[in-house]
PDB file of C-alpha atoms in Angstrom:
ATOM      1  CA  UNK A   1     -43.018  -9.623  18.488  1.00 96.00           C
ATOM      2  CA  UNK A   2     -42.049  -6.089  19.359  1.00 98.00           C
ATOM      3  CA  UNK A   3     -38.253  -5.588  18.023  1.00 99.00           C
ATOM      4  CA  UNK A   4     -36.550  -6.156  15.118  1.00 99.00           C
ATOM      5  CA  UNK A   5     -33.269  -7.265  16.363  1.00 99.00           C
ATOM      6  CA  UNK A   6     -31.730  -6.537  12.686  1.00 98.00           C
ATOM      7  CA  UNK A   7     -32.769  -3.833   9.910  1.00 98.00           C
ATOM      8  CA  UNK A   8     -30.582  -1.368   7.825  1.00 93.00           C
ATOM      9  CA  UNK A   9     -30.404   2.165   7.204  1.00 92.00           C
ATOM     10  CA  UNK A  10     -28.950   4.297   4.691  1.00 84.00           C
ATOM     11  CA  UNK A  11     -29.489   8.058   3.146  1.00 72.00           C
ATOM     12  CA  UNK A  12     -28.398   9.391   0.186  1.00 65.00           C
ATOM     13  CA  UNK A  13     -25.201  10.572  -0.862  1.00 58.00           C
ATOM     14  CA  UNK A  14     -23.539   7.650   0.633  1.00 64.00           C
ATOM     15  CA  UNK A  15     -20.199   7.267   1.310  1.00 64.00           C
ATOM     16  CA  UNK A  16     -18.912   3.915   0.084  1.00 60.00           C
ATOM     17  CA  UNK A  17     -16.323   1.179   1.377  1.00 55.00           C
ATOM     18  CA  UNK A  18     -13.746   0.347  -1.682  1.00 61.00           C
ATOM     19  CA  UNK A  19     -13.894  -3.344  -2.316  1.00 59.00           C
ATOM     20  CA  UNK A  20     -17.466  -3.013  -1.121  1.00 54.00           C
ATOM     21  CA  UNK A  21     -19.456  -6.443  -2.370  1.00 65.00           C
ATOM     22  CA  UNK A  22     -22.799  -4.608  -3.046  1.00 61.00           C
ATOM     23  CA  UNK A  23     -24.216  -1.085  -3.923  1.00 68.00           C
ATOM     24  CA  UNK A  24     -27.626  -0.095  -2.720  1.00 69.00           C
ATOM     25  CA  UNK A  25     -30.006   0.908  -5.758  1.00 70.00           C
ATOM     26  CA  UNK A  26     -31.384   4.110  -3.290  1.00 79.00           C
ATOM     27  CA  UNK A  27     -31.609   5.291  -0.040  1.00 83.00           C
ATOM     28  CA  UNK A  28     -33.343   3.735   2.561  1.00 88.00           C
ATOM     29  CA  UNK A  29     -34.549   6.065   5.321  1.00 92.00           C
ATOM     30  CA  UNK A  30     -34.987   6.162   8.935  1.00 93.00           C
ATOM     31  CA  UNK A  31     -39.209   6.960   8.548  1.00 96.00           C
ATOM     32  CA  UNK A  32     -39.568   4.555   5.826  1.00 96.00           C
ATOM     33  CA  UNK A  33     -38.500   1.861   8.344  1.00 97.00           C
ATOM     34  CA  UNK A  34     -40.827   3.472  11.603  1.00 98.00           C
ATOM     35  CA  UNK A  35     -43.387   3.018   9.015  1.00 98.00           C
ATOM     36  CA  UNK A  36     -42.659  -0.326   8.394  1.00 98.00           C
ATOM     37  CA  UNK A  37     -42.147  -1.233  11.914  1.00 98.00           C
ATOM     38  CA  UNK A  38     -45.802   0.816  12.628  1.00 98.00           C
ATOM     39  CA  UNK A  39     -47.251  -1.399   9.901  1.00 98.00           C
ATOM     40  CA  UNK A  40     -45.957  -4.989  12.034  1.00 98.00           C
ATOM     41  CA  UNK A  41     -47.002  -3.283  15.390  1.00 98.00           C
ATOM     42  CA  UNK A  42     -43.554  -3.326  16.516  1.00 99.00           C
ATOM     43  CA  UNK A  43     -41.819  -0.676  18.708  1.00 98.00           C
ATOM     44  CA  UNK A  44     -37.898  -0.970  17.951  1.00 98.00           C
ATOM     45  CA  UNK A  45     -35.330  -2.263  15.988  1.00 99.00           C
ATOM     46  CA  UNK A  46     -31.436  -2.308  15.796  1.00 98.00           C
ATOM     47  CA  UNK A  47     -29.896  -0.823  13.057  1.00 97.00           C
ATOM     48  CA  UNK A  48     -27.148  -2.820  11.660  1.00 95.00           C
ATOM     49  CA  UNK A  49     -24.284  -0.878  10.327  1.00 90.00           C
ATOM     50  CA  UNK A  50     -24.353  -2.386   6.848  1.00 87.00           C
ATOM     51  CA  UNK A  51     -20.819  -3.489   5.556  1.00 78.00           C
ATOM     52  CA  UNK A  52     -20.440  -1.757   2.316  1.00 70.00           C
ATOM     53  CA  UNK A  53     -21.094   1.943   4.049  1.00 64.00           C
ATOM     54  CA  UNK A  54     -17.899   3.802   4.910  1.00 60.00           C
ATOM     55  CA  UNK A  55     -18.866   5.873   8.018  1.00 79.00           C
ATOM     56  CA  UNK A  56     -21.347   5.537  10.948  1.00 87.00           C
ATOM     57  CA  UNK A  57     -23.756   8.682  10.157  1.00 86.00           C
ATOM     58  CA  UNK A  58     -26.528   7.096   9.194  1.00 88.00           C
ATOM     59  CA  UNK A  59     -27.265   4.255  11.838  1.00 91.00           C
ATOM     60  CA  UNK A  60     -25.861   6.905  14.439  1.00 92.00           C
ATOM     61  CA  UNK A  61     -28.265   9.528  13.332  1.00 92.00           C
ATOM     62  CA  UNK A  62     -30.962   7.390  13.585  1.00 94.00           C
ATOM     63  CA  UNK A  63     -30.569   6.269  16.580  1.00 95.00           C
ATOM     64  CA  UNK A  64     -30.349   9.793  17.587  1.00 95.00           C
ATOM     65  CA  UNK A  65     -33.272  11.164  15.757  1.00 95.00           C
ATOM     66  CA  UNK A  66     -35.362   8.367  17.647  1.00 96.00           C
ATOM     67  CA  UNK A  67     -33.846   7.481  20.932  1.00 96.00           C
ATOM     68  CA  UNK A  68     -36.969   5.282  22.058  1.00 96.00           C
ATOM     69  CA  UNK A  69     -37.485   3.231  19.107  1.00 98.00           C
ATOM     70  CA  UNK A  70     -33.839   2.481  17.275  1.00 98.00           C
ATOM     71  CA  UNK A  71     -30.524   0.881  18.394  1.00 98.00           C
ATOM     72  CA  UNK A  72     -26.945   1.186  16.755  1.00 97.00           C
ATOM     73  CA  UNK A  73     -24.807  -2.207  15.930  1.00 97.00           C
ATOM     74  CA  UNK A  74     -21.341  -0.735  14.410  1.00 96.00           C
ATOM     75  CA  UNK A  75     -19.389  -2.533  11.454  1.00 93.00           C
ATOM     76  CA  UNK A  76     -16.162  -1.346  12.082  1.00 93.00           C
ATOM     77  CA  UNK A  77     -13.321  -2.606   8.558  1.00 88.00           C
ATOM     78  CA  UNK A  78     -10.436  -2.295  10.974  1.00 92.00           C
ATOM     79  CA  UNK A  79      -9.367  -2.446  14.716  1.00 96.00           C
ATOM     80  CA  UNK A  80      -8.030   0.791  14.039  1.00 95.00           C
ATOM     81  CA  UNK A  81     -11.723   1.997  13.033  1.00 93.00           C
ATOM     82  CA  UNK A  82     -13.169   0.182  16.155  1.00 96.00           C
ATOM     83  CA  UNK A  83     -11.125   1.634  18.167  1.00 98.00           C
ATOM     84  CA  UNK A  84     -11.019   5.383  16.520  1.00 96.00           C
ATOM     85  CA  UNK A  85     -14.731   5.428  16.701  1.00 95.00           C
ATOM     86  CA  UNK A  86     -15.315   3.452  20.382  1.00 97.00           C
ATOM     87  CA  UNK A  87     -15.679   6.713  22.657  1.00 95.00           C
ATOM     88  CA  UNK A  88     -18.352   8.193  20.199  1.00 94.00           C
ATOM     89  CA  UNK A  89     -20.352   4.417  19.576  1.00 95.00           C
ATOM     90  CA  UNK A  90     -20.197   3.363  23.321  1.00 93.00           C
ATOM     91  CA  UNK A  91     -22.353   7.296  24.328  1.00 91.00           C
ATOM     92  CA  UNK A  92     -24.223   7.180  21.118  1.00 92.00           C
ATOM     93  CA  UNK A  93     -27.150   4.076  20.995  1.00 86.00           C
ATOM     94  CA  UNK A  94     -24.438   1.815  20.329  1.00 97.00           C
ATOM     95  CA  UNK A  95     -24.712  -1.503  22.045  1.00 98.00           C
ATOM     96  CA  UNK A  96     -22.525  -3.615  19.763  1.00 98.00           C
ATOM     97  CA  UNK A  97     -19.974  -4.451  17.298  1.00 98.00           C
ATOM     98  CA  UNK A  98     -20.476  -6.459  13.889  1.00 97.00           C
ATOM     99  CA  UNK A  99     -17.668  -8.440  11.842  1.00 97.00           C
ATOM    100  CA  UNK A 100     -18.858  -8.729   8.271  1.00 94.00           C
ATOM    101  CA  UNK A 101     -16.314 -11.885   7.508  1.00 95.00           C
ATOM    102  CA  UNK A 102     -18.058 -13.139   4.638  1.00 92.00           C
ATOM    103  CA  UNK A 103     -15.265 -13.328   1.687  1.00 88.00           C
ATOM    104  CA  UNK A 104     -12.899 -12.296   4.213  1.00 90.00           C
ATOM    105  CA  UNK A 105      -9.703 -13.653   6.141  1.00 94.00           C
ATOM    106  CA  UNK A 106     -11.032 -15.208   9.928  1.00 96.00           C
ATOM    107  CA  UNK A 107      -9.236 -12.759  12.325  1.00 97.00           C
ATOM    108  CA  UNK A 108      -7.549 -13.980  15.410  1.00 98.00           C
ATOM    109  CA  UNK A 109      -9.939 -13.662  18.266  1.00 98.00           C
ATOM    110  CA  UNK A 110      -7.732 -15.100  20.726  1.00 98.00           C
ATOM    111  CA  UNK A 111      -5.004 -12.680  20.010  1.00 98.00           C
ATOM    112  CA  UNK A 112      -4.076  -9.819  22.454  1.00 98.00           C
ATOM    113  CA  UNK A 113      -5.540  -7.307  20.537  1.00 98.00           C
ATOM    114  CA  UNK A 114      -9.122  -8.346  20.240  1.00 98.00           C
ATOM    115  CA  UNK A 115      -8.856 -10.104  23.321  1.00 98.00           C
ATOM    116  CA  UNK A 116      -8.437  -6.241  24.389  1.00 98.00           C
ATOM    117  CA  UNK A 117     -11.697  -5.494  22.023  1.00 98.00           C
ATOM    118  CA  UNK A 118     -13.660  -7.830  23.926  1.00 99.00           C
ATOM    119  CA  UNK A 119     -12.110  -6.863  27.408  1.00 99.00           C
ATOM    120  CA  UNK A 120     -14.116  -3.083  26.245  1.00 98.00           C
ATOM    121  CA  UNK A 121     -17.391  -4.676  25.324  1.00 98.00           C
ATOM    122  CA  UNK A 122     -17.901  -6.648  28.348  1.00 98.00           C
ATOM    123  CA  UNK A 123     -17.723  -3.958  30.452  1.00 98.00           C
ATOM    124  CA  UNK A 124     -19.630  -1.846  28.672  1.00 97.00           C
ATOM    125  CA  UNK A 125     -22.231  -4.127  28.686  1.00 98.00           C
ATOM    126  CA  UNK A 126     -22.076  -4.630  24.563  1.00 98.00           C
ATOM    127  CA  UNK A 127     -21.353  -7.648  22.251  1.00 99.00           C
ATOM    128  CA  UNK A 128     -19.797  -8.828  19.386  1.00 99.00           C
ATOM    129  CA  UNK A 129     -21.818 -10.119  16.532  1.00 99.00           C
ATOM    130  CA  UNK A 130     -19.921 -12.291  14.303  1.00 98.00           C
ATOM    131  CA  UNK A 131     -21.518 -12.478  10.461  1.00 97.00           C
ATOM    132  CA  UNK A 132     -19.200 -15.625   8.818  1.00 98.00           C
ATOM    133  CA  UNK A 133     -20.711 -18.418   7.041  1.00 96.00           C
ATOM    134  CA  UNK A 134     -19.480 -22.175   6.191  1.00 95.00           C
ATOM    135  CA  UNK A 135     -15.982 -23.576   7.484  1.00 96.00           C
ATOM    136  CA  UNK A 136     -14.877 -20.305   8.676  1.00 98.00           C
ATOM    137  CA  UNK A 137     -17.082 -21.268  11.839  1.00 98.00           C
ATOM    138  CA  UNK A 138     -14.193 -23.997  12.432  1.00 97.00           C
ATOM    139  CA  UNK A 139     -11.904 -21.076  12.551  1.00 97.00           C
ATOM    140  CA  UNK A 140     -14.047 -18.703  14.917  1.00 98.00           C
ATOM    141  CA  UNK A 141     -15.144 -20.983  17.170  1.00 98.00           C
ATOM    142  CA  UNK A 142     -12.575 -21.844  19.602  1.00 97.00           C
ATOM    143  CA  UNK A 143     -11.718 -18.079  20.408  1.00 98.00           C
ATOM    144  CA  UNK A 144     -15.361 -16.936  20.485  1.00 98.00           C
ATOM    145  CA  UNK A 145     -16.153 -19.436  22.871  1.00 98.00           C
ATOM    146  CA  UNK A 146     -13.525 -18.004  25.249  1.00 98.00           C
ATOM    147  CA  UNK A 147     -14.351 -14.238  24.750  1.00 99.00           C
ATOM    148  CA  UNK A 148     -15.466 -12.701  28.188  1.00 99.00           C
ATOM    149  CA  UNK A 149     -18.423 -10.782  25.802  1.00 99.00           C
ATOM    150  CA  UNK A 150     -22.029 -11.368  24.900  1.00 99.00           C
ATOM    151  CA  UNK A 151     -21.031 -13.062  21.299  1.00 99.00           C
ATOM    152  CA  UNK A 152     -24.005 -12.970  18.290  1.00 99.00           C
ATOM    153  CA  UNK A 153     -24.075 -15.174  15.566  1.00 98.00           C
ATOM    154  CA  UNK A 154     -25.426 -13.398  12.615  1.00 98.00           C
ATOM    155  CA  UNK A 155     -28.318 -15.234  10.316  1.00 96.00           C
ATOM    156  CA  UNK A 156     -28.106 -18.743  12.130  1.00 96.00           C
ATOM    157  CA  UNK A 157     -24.480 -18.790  11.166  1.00 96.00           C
ATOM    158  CA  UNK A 158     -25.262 -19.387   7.116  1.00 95.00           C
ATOM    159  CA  UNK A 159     -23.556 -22.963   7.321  1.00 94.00           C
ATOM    160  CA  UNK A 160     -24.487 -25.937   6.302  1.00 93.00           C
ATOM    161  CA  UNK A 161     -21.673 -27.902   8.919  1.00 90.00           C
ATOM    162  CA  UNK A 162     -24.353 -26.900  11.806  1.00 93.00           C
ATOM    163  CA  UNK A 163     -22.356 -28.641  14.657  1.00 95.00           C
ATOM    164  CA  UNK A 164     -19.941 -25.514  14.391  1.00 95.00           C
ATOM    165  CA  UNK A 165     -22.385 -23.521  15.334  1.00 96.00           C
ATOM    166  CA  UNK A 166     -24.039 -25.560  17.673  1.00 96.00           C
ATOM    167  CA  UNK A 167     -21.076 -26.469  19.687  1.00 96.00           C
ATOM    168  CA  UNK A 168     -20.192 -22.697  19.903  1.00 97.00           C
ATOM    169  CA  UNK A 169     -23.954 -21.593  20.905  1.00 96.00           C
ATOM    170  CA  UNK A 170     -24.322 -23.910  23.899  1.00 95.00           C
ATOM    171  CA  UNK A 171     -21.922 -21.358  25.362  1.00 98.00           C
ATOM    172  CA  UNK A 172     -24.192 -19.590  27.666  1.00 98.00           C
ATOM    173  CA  UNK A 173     -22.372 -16.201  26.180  1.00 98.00           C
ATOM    174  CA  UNK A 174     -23.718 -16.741  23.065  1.00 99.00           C
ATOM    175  CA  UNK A 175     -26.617 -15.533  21.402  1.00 98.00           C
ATOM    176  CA  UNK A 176     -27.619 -17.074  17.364  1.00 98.00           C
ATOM    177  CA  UNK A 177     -30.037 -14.692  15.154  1.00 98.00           C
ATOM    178  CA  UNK A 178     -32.714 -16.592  13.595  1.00 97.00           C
ATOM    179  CA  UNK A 179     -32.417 -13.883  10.747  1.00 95.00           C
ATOM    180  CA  UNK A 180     -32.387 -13.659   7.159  1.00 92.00           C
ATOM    181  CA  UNK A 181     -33.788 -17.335   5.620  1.00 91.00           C
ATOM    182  CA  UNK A 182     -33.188 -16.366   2.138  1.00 87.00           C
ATOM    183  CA  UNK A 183     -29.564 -16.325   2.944  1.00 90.00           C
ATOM    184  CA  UNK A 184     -29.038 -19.948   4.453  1.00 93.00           C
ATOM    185  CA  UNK A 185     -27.472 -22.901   2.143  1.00 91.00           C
ATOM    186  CA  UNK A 186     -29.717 -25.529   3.322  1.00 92.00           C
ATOM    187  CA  UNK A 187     -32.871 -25.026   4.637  1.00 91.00           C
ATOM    188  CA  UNK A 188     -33.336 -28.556   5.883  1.00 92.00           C
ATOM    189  CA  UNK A 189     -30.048 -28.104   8.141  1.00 89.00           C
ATOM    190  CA  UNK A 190     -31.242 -25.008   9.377  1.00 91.00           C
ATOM    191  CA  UNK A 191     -34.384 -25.582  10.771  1.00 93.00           C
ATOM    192  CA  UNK A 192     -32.687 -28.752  11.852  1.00 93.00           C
ATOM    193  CA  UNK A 193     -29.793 -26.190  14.207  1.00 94.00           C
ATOM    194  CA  UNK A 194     -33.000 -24.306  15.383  1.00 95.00           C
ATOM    195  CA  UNK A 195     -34.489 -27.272  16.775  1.00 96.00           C
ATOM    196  CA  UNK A 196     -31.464 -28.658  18.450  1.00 95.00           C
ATOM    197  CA  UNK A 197     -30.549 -24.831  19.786  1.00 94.00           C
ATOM    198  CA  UNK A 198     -33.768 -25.027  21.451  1.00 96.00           C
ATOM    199  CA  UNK A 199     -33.261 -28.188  23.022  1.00 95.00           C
ATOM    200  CA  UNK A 200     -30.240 -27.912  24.222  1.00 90.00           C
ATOM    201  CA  UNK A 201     -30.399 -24.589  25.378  1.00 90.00           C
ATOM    202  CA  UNK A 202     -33.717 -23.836  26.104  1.00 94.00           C
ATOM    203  CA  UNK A 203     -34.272 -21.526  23.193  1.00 96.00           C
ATOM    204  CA  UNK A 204     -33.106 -18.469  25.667  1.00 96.00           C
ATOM    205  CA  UNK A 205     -30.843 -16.760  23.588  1.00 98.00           C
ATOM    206  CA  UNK A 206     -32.226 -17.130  20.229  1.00 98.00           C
ATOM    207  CA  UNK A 207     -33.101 -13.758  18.647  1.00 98.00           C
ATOM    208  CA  UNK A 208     -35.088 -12.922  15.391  1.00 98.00           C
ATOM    209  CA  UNK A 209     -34.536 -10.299  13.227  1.00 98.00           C
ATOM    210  CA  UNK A 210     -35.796  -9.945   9.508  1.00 97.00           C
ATOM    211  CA  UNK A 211     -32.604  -8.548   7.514  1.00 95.00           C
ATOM    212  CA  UNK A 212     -35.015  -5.821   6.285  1.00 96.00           C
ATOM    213  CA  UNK A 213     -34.695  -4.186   3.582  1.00 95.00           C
ATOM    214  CA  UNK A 214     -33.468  -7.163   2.306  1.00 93.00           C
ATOM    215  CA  UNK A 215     -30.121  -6.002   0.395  1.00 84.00           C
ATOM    216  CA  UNK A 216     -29.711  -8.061  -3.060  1.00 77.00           C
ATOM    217  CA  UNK A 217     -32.962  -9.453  -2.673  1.00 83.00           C
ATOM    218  CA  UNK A 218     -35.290  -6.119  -2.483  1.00 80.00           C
ATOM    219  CA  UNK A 219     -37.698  -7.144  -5.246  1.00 85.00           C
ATOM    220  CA  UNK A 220     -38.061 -10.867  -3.824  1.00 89.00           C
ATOM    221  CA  UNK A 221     -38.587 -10.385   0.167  1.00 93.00           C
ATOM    222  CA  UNK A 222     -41.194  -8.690   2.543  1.00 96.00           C
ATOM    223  CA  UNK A 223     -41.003  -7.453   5.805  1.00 97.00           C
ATOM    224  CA  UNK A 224     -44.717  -9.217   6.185  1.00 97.00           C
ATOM    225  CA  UNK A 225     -43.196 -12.599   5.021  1.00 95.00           C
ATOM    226  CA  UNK A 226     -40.170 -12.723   7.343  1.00 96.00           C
ATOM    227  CA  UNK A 227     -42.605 -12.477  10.229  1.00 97.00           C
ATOM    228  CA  UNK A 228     -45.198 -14.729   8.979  1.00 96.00           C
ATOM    229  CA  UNK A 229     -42.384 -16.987   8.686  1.00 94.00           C
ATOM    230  CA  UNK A 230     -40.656 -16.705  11.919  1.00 97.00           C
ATOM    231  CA  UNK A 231     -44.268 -17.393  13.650  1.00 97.00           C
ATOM    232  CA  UNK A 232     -44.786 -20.270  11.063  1.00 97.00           C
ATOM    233  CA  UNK A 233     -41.220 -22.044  11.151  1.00 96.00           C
ATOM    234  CA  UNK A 234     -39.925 -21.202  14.423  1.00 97.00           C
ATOM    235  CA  UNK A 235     -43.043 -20.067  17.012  1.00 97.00           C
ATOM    236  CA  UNK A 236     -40.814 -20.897  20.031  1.00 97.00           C
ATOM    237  CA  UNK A 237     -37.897 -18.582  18.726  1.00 98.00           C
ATOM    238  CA  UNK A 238     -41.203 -15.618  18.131  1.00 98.00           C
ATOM    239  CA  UNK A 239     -42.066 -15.818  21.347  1.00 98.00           C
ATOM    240  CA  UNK A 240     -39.106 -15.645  23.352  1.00 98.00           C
ATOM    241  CA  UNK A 241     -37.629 -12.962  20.910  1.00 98.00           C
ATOM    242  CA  UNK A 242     -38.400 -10.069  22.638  1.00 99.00           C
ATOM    243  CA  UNK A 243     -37.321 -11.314  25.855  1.00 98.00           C
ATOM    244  CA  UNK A 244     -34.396 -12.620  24.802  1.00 98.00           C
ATOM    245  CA  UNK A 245     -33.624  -9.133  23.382  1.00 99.00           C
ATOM    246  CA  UNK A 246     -33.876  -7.108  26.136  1.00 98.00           C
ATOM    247  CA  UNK A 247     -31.458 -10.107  28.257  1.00 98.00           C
ATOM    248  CA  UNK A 248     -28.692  -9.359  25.844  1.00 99.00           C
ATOM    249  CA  UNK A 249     -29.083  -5.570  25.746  1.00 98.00           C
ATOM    250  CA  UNK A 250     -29.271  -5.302  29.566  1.00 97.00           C
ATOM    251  CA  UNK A 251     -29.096  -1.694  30.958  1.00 95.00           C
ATOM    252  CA  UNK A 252     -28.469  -0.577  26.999  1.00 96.00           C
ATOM    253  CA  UNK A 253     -31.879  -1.564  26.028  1.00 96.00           C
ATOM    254  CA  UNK A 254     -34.747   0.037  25.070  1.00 92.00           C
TER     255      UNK A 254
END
């Protein structure tokens, strides 16, 4: 494997959502991940806008500072931060858009105002990636299987109801990250949805990315281990990853 398809920066000084779920313990730069990524012989990543961080600078500035190796995903709190930040994101490495819904209300993705967010990704040729877990995938489902976008399921969809996410991911739209095992309810289940995702769709839009640095769980996790274990667990999904990557980015690829 190559990419990363999901990693996290953050400097110092950071500027802080209210009602934020978790604090980082220190900063986590852009060449302390290159390194890491030099380490793994890999060439890229995307750099997930992390939830709790209040502005774009860092993941933006990244992806500036190293055009040929990073990618932006955004995390905007509000339509009216997707849409104040869109012009910027869409000519700045940006080549989607994260929900964080995890302890929050399911929004509406069949109403006219994200079916007007989704109208702007698909043409410019970026997706929505959708981080929920458990029976809020009853919720999302529907809609997101209707959006004219590229649609990502974050970390295999952190559910242990895995027909929700299976029924949504046959969808030839939608992509499912095998990311982040430390953060699914049921192993068994999950390595149960990876198997039926790759028979039923041929395994062609799976994606892998290791969660790195591993937010709450620091002192516990290795970027080392989450490859080892993707190659281990899931060699079909480590294969395809890098090709499947590049598929979903298109022209906004590295």
């Amino acid at each position: 494997m190559l990419y990363d398809a999901h990693v996290h920066v953050f400097g110092p000084g950071l500027a802080l959502r209210p009602g934020r779920r978790y604090e980082p313990r220190r900063a986590v730069l852009p060449e302390e991940l290159v390194e890491v990524l030099d380490a793994a012989g890999m060439v890229g990543a995307l750099l997930v806008q992390p939830s709790f961080l209040a502005d774009h600078e860092d993941v933006l500035g990244a992806a500036a500072a190293h055009p040929d190796r990073f990618r932006a995903v955004a995390s905007p709190s509000s339509l009216a931060e997707l849409w104040q930040g869109w012009e910027r994101w869409r000519g700045e490495g940006v080549v989607g858009v994260r929900l964080n819904l995890v302890g929050s209300d399911v929004p509406d993705l069949a109403s006219r105002e994200w079916g007007a967010v989704a109208d702007a990704l698909a043409e410019a040729g970026m997706h929505l990636e959708l981080h929920a877990q458990g029976g809020q995938w009853r919720d999302l489902a529907p809609a997101a299987a209707a959006l004219p976008c590229a649609v990502v399921v974050d970390h295999l969809g952190r559910t242990r109801e895995i027909d929700d996410v299976l029924g949504l991911a046959v969808h030839d739209h939608v992509w499912v990250k095998v990311s982040a095992p430390y953060r699914w309810p049921d192993q068994g289940q999950a390595e149960a949805l990876v198997a039926a995702l790759e028979e039923r769709t041929g395994g062609e839009r799976l994606l892998w990315g290791s969660d790195w640095p591993f937010t709450q769980h620091e002192d516990e996790i290795t970027h080392d281990a989450m490859t080892a274990a993707v190659r281990t667990r899931f060699p079909e999904v480590a294969r395809r990853a890098d090709a499947n990557l590049a598929r979903l980015l298109g022209d906004r690829g590295f």
